[in-house]
Tab-separated table of C-alpha atoms in Angstrom:
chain	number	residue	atom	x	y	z
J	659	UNK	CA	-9.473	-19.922	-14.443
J	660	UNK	CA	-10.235	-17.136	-12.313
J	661	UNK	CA	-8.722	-13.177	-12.689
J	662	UNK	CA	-7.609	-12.313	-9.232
J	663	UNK	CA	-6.032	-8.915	-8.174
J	664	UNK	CA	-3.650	-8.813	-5.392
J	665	UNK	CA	-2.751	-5.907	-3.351
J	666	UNK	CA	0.912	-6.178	-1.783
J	667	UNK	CA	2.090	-3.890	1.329
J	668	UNK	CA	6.020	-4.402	1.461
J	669	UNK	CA	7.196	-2.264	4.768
J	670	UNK	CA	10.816	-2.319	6.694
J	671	UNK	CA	10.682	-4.959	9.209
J	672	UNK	CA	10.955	-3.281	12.479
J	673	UNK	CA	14.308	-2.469	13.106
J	674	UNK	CA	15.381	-1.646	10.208
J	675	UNK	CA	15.983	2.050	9.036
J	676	UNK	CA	13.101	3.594	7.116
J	677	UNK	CA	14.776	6.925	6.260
J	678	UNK	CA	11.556	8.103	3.784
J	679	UNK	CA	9.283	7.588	7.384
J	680	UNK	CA	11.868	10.030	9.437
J	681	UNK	CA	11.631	12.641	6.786
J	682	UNK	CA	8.067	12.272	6.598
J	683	UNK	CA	7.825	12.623	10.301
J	684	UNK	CA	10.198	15.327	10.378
J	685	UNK	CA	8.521	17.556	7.631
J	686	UNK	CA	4.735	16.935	9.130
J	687	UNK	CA	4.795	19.280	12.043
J	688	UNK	CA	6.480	22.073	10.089
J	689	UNK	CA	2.922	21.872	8.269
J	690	UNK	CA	1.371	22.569	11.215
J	691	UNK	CA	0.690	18.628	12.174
J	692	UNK	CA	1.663	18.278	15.580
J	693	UNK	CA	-0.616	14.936	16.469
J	694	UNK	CA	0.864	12.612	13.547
J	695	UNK	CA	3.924	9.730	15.069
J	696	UNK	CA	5.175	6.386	13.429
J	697	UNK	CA	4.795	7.359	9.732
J	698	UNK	CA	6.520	4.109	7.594
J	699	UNK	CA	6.540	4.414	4.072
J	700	UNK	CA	6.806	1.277	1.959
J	701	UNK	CA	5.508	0.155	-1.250
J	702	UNK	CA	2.243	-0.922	-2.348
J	703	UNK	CA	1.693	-3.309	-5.497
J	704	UNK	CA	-0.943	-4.303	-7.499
J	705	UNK	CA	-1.150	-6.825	-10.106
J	706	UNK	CA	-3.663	-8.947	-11.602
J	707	UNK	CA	-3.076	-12.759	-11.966
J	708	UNK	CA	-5.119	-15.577	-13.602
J	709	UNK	CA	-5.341	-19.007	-11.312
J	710	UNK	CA	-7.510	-22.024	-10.881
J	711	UNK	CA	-8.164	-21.024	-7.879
J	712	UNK	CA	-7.270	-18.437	-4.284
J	713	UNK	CA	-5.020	-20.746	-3.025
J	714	UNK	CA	-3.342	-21.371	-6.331
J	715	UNK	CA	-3.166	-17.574	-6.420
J	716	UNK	CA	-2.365	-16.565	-2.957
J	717	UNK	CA	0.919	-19.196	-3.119
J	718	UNK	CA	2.056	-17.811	-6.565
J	719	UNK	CA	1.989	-14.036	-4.850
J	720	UNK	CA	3.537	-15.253	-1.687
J	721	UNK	CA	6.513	-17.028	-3.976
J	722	UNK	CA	6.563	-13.416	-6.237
J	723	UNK	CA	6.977	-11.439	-3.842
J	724	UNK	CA	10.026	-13.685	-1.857
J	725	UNK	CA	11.817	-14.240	-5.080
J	726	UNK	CA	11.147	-10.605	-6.834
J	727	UNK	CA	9.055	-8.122	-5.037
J	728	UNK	CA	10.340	-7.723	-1.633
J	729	UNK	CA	13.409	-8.313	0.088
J	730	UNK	CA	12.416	-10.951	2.847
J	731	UNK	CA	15.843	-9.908	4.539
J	732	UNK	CA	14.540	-6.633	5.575
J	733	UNK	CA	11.195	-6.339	4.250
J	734	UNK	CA	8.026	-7.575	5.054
J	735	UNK	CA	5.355	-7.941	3.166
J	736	UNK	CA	1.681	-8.575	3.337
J	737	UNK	CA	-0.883	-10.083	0.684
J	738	UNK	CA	-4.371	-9.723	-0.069
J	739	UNK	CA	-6.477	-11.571	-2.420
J	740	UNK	CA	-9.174	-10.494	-4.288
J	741	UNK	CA	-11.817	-12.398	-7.196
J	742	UNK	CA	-12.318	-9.968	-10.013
J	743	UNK	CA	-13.835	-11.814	-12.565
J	744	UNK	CA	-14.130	-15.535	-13.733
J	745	UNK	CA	-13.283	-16.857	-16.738
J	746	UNK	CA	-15.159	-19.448	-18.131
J	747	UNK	CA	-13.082	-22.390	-19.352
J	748	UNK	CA	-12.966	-23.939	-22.377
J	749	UNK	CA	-13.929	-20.327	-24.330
J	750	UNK	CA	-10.794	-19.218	-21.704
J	751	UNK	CA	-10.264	-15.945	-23.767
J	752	UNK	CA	-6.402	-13.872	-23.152
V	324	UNK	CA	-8.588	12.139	21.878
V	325	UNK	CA	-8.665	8.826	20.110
V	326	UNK	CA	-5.680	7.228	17.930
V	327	UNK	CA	-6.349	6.277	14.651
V	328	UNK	CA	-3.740	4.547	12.241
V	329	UNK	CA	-3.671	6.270	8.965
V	330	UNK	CA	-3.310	3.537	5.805
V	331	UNK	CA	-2.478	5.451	2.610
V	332	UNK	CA	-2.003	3.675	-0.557
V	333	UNK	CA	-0.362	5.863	-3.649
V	334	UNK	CA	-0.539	5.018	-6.817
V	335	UNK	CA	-0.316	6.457	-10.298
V	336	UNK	CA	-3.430	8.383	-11.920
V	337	UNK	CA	-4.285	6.231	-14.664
V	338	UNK	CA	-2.279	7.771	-17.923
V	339	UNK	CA	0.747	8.398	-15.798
V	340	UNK	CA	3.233	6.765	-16.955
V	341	UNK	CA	4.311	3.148	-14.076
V	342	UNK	CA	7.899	2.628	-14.773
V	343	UNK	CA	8.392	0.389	-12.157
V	344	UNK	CA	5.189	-1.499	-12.758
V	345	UNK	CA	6.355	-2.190	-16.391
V	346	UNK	CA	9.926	-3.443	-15.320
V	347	UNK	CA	8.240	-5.969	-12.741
V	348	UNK	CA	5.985	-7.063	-15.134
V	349	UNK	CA	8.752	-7.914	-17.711
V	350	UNK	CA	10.644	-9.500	-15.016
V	351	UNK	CA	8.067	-11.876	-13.362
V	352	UNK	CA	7.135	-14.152	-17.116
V	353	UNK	CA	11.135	-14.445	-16.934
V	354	UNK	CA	10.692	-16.198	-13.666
V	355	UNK	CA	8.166	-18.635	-14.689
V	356	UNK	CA	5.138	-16.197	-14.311
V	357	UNK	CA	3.003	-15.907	-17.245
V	358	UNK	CA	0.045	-15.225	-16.188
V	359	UNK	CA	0.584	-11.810	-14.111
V	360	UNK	CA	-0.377	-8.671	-15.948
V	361	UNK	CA	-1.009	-5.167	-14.824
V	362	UNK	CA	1.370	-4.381	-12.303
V	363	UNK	CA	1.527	-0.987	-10.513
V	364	UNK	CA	3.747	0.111	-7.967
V	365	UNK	CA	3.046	2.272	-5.698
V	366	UNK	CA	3.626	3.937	-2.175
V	367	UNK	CA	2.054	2.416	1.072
V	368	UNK	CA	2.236	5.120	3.841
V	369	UNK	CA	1.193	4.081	7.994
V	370	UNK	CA	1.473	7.107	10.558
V	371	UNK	CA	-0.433	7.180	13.683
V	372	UNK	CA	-2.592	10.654	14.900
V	373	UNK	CA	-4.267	11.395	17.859
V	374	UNK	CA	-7.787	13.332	16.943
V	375	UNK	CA	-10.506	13.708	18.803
V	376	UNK	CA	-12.800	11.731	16.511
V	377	UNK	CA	-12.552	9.915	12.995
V	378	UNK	CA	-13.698	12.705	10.495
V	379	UNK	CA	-10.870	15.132	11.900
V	380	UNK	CA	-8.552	12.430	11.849
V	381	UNK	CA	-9.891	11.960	7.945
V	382	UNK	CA	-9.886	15.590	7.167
V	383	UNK	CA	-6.329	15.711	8.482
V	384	UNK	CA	-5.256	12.654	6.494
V	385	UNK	CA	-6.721	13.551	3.415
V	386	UNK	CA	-4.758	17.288	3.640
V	387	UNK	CA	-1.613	15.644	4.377
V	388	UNK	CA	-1.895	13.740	1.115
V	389	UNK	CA	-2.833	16.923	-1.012
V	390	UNK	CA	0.100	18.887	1.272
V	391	UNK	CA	2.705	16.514	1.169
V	392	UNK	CA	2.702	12.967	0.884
V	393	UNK	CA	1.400	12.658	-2.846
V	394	UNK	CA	1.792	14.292	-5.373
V	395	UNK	CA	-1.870	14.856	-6.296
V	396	UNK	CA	-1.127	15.931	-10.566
V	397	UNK	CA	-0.364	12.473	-11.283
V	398	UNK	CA	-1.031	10.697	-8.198
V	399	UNK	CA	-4.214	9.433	-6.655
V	400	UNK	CA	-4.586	8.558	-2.507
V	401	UNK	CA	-6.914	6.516	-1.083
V	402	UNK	CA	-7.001	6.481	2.777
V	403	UNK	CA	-8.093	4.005	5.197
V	404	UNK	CA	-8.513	4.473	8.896
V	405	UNK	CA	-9.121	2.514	12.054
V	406	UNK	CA	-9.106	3.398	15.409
V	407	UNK	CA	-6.638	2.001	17.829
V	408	UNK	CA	-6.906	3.169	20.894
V	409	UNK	CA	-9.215	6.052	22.779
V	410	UNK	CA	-6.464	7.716	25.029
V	411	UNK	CA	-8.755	8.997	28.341
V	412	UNK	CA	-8.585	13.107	28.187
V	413	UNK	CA	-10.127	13.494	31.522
V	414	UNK	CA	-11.619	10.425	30.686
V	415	UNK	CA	-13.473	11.631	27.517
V	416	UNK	CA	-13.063	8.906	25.529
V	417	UNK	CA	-15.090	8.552	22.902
């Protein structure tokens, strides 16, 4: 088995309202940032997951984050993969 | 002046309490994931800003974070940026 760590970007699908990006947008110049536009704000999760392998892995995430993480209605979300460590079989420690 | 979009991911300083994190990792073994652990959630910020090169566009970033967009006590900001388009100021591009 191998440790992987995925980092998931769940953002509004275009078209749909992202009031937390407006404010944003709207507070930014009163700071004296004129030059800033299109600020989104949407969620970023990590996690760490143990799988035989990236594909394995990368499905598992992919299923996560339609069933729990986002909502594929009006979010959309992004995946990506990384090896941390792997963990030798048979002694598979955790 | 060049465009550059602005990737900020937020996340908890380590020590900060992740309440969110905690409830998704309780929910995900419910739904047949047992081997997820350490989940953090976070914010993922985009905004667009015109600069007229990348370690302005940086500097600017990085003092919107402090400023505004995180909350830098118990939050930590890491920013990635890539340039997207040179817009022709005279026809200084970059």
């Amino acid at each position: 088995m191998t440790l992987f760590e995925a980092r998931i970007e769940i953002t509004h699908r275009p078209g749909i309202l992202d009031p937390q990006g407006a404010n944003v947008e709207r507070a930014l110049p009163a700071l004296g940032y004129q030059n800033v536009r299109d600020v989104r704000v949407g969620k970023s999760i990590r996690l760490v997951l143990d799988a035989p392998d990236a594909e394995t892995a990368a499905a598992q995430v992919e299923e996560m984050c339609h069933r729990l993480l986002a909502n594929p209605v009006i979010e959309h979300y992004a995946v990506e993969l990384m090896a941390i460590a792997a963990e030798p079989a048979e002694a598979s420690a955790r």
